[in-house]
Tab-separated table of N, CA and C in Angstrom:
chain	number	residue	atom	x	y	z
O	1	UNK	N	0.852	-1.179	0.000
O	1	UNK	CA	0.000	0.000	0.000
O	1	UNK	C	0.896	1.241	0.000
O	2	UNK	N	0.606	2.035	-0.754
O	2	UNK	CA	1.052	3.416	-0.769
O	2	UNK	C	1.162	4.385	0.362
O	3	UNK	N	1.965	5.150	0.740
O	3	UNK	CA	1.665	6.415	1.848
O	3	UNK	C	0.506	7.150	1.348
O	4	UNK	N	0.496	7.432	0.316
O	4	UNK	CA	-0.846	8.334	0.098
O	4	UNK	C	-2.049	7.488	0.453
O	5	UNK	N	-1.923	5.944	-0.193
O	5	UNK	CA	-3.301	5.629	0.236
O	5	UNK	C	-3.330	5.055	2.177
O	6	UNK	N	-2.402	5.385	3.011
O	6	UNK	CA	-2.186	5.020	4.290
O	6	UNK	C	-2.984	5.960	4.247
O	7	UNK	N	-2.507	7.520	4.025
O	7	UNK	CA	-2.658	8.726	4.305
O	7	UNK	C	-4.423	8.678	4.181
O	8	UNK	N	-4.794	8.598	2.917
O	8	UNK	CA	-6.069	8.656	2.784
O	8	UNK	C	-7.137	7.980	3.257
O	9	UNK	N	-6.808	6.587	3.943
O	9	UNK	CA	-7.932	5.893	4.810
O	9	UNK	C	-7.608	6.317	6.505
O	10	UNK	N	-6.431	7.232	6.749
O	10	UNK	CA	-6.342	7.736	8.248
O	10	UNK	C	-7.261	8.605	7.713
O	11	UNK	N	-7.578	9.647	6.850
O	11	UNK	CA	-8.010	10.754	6.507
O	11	UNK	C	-9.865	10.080	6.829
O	12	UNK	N	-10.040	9.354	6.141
O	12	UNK	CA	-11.179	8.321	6.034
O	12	UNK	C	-11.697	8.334	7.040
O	13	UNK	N	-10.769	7.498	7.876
O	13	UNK	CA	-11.333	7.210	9.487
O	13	UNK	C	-11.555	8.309	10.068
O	14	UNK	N	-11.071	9.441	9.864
O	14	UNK	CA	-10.852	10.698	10.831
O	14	UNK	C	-12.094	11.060	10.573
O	15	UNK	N	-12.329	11.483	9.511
O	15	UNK	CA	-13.978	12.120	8.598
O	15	UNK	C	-15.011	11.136	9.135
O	16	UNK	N	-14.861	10.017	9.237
O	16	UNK	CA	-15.956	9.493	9.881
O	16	UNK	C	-16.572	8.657	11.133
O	17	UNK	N	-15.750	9.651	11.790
O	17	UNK	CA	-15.392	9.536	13.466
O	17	UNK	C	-15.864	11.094	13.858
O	18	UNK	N	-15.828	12.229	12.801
O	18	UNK	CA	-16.240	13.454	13.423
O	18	UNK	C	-17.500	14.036	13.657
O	19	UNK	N	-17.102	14.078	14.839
O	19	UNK	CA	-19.146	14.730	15.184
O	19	UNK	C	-19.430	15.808	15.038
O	20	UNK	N	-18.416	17.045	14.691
O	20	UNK	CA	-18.705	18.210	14.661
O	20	UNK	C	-19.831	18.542	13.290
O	21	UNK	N	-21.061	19.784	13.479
O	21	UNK	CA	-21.592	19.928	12.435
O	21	UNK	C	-20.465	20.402	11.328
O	22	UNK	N	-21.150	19.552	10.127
O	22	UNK	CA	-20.444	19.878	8.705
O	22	UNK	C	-20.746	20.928	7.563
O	23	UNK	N	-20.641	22.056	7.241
O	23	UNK	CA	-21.693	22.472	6.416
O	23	UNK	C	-21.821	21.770	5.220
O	24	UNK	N	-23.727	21.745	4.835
O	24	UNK	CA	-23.661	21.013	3.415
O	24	UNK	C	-22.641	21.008	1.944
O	25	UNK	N	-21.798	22.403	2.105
O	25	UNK	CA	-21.291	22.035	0.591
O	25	UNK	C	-20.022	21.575	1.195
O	26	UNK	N	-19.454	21.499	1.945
O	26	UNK	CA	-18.694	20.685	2.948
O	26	UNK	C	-18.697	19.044	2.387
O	27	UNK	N	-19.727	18.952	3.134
O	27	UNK	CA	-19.850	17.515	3.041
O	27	UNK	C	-19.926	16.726	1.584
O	28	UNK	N	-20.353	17.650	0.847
O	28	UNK	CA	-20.705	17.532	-1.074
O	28	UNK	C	-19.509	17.412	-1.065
O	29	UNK	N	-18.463	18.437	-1.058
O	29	UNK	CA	-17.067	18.184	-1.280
O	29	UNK	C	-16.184	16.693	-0.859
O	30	UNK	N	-16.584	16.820	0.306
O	30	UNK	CA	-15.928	14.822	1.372
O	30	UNK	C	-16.369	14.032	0.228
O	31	UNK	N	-17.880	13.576	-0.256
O	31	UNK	CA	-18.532	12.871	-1.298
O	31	UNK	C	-17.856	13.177	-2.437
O	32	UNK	N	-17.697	13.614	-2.866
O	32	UNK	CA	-16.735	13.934	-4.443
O	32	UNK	C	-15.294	13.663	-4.287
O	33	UNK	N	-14.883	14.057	-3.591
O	33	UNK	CA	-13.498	13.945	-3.454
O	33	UNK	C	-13.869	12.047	-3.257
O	34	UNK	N	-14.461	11.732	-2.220
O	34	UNK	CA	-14.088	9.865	-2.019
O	34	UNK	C	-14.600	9.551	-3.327
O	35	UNK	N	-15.316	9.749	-3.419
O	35	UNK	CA	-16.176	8.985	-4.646
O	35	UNK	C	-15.021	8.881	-5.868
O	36	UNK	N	-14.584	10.165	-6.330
O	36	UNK	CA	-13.544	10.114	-7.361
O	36	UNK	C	-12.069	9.515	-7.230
O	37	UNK	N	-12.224	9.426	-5.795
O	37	UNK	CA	-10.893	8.960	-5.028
O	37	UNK	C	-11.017	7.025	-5.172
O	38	UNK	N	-12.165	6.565	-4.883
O	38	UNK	CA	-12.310	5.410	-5.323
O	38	UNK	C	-13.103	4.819	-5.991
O	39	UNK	N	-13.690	5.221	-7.285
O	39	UNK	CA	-14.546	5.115	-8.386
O	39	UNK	C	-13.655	5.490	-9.776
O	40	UNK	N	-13.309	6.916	-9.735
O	40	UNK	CA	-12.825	7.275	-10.636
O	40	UNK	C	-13.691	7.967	-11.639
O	41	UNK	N	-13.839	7.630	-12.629
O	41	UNK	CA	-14.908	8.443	-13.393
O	41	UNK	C	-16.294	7.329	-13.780
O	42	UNK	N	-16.267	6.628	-12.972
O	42	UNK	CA	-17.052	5.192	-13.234
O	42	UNK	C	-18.306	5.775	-12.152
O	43	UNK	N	-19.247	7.077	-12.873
O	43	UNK	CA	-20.265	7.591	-11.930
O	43	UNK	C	-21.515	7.006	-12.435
O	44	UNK	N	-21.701	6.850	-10.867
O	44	UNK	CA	-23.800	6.031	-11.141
O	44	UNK	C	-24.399	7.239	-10.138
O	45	UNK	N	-25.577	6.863	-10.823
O	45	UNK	CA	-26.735	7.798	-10.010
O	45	UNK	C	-26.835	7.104	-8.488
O	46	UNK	N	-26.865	7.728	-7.326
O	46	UNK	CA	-26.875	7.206	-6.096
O	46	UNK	C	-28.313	7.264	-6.213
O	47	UNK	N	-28.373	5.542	-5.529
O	47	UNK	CA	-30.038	5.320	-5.446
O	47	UNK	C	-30.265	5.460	-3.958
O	48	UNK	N	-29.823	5.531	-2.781
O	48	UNK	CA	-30.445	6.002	-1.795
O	48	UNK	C	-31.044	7.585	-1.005
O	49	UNK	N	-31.682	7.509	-0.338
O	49	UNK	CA	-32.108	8.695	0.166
O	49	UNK	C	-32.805	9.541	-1.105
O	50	UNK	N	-32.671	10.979	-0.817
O	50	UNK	CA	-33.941	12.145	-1.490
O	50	UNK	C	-33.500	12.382	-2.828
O	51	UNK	N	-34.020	12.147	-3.920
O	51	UNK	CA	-33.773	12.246	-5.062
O	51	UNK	C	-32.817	14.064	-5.378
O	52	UNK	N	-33.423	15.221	-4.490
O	52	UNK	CA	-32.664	16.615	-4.882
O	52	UNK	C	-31.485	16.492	-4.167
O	53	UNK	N	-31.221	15.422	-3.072
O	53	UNK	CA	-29.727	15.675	-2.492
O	53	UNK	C	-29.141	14.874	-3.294
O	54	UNK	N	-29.790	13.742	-4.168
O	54	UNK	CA	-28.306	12.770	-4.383
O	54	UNK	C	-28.214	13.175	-5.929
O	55	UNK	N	-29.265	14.195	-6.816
O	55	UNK	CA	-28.774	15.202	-7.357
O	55	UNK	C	-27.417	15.914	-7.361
O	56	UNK	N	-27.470	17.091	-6.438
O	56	UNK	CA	-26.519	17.714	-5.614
O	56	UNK	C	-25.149	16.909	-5.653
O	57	UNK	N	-25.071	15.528	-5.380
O	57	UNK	CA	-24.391	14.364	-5.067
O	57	UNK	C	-23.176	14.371	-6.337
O	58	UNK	N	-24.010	13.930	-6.743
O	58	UNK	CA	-23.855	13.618	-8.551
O	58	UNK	C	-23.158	15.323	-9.112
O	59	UNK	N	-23.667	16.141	-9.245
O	59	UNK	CA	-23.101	17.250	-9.514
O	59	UNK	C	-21.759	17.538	-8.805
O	60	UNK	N	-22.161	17.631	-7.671
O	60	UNK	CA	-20.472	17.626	-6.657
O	60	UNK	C	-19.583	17.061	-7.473
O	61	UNK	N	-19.556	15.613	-7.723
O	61	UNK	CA	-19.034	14.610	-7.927
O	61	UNK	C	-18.440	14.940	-9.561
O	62	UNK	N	-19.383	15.508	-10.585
O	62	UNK	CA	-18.820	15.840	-11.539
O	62	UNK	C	-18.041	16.975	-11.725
O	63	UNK	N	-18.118	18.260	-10.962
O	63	UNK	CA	-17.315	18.792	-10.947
O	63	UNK	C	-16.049	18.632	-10.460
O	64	UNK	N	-15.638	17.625	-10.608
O	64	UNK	CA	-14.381	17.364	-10.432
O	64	UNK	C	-13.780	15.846	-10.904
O	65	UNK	N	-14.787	16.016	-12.349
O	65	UNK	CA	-14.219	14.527	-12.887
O	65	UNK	C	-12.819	14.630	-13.587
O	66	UNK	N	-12.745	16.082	-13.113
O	66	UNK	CA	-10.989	15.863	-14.081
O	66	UNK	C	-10.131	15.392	-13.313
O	67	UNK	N	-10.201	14.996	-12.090
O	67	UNK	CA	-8.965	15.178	-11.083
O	67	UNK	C	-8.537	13.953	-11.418
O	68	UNK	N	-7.866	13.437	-11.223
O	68	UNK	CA	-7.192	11.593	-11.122
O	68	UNK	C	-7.503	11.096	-9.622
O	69	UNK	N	-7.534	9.761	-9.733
O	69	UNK	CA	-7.884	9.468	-8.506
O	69	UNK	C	-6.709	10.056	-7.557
O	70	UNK	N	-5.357	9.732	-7.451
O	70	UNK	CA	-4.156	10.419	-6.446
O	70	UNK	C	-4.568	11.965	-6.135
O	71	UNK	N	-4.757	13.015	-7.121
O	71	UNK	CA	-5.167	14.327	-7.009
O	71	UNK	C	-6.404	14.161	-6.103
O	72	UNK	N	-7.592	13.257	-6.261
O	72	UNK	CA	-8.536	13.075	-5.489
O	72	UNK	C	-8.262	12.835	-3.753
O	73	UNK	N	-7.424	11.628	-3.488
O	73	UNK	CA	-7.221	11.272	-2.462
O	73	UNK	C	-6.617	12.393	-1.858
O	74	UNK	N	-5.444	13.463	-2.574
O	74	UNK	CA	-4.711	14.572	-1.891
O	74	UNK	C	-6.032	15.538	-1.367
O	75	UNK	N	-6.951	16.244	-2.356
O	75	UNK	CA	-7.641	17.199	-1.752
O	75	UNK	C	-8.823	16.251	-0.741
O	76	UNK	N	-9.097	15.421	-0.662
O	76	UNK	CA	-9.799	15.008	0.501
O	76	UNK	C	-8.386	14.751	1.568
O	77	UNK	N	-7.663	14.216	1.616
O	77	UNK	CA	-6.773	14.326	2.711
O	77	UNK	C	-6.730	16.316	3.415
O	78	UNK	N	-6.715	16.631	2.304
O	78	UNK	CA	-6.136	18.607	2.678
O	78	UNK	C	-7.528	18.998	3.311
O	79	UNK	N	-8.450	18.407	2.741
O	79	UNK	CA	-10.037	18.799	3.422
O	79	UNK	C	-10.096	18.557	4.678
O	80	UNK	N	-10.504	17.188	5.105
O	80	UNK	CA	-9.880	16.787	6.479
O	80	UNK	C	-8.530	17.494	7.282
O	81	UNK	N	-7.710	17.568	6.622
O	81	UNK	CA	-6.471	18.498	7.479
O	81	UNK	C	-6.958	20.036	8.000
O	82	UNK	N	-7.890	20.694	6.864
O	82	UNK	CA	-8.420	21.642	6.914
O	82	UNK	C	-9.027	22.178	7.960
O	83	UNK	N	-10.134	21.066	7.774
O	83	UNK	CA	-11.542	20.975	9.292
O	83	UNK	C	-10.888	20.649	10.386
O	84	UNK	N	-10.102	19.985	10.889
O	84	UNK	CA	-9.522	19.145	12.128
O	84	UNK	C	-8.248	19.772	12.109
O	85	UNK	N	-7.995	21.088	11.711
O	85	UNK	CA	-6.524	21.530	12.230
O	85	UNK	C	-5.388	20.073	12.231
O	86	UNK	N	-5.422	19.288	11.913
O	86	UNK	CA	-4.510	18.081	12.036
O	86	UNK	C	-3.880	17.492	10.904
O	87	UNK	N	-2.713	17.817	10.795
O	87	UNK	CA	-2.118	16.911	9.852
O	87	UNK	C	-1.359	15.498	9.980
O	88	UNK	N	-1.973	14.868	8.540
O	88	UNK	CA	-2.321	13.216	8.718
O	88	UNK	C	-0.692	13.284	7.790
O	89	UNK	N	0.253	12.481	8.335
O	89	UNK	CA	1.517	12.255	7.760
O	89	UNK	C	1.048	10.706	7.417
């Protein structure tokens, strides 16, 4: 396994261990960034929950189908570093 991808499932765990409120385009961002981080450009319509959030979902998610997955895993790692003052070595 890679340091980046060490890096990115500490990042993982951290994001979803935090209880603090998130703001919504916040959280759109966490979803895009993983999604592209481990999908890639291989996007499906999310079938759970409210059809206008997983909209939203999907849009997040395309704006940023250029990134590569590594570029992906970096800005969700920097996101998390961001929110949690903490940097994940």
């Amino acid at each position: 396994m890679s340091k980046l991808d060490e890096r990115f499932i500490a990042a993982f765990d951290i994001a979803s261990a935090m209880t603090q409120k998130i703001p919504p385009d916040t959280m759109l961002m966490f979803y895009a960034y993983y999604k592209q981080a481990t999908k890639g450009g291989n996007f499906k319509q999310p079938t759970e929950g409210i059809p206008l959030k997983n909209a939203f979902k999907l849009n997040a998610w395309f704006q940023i189908k250029n990134l590569s997955i590594d570029e992906a895993k970096e800005k969700y790692i920097e996101l998390v570093e961001k929110i949690t003052n903490q940097k994940i070595n």
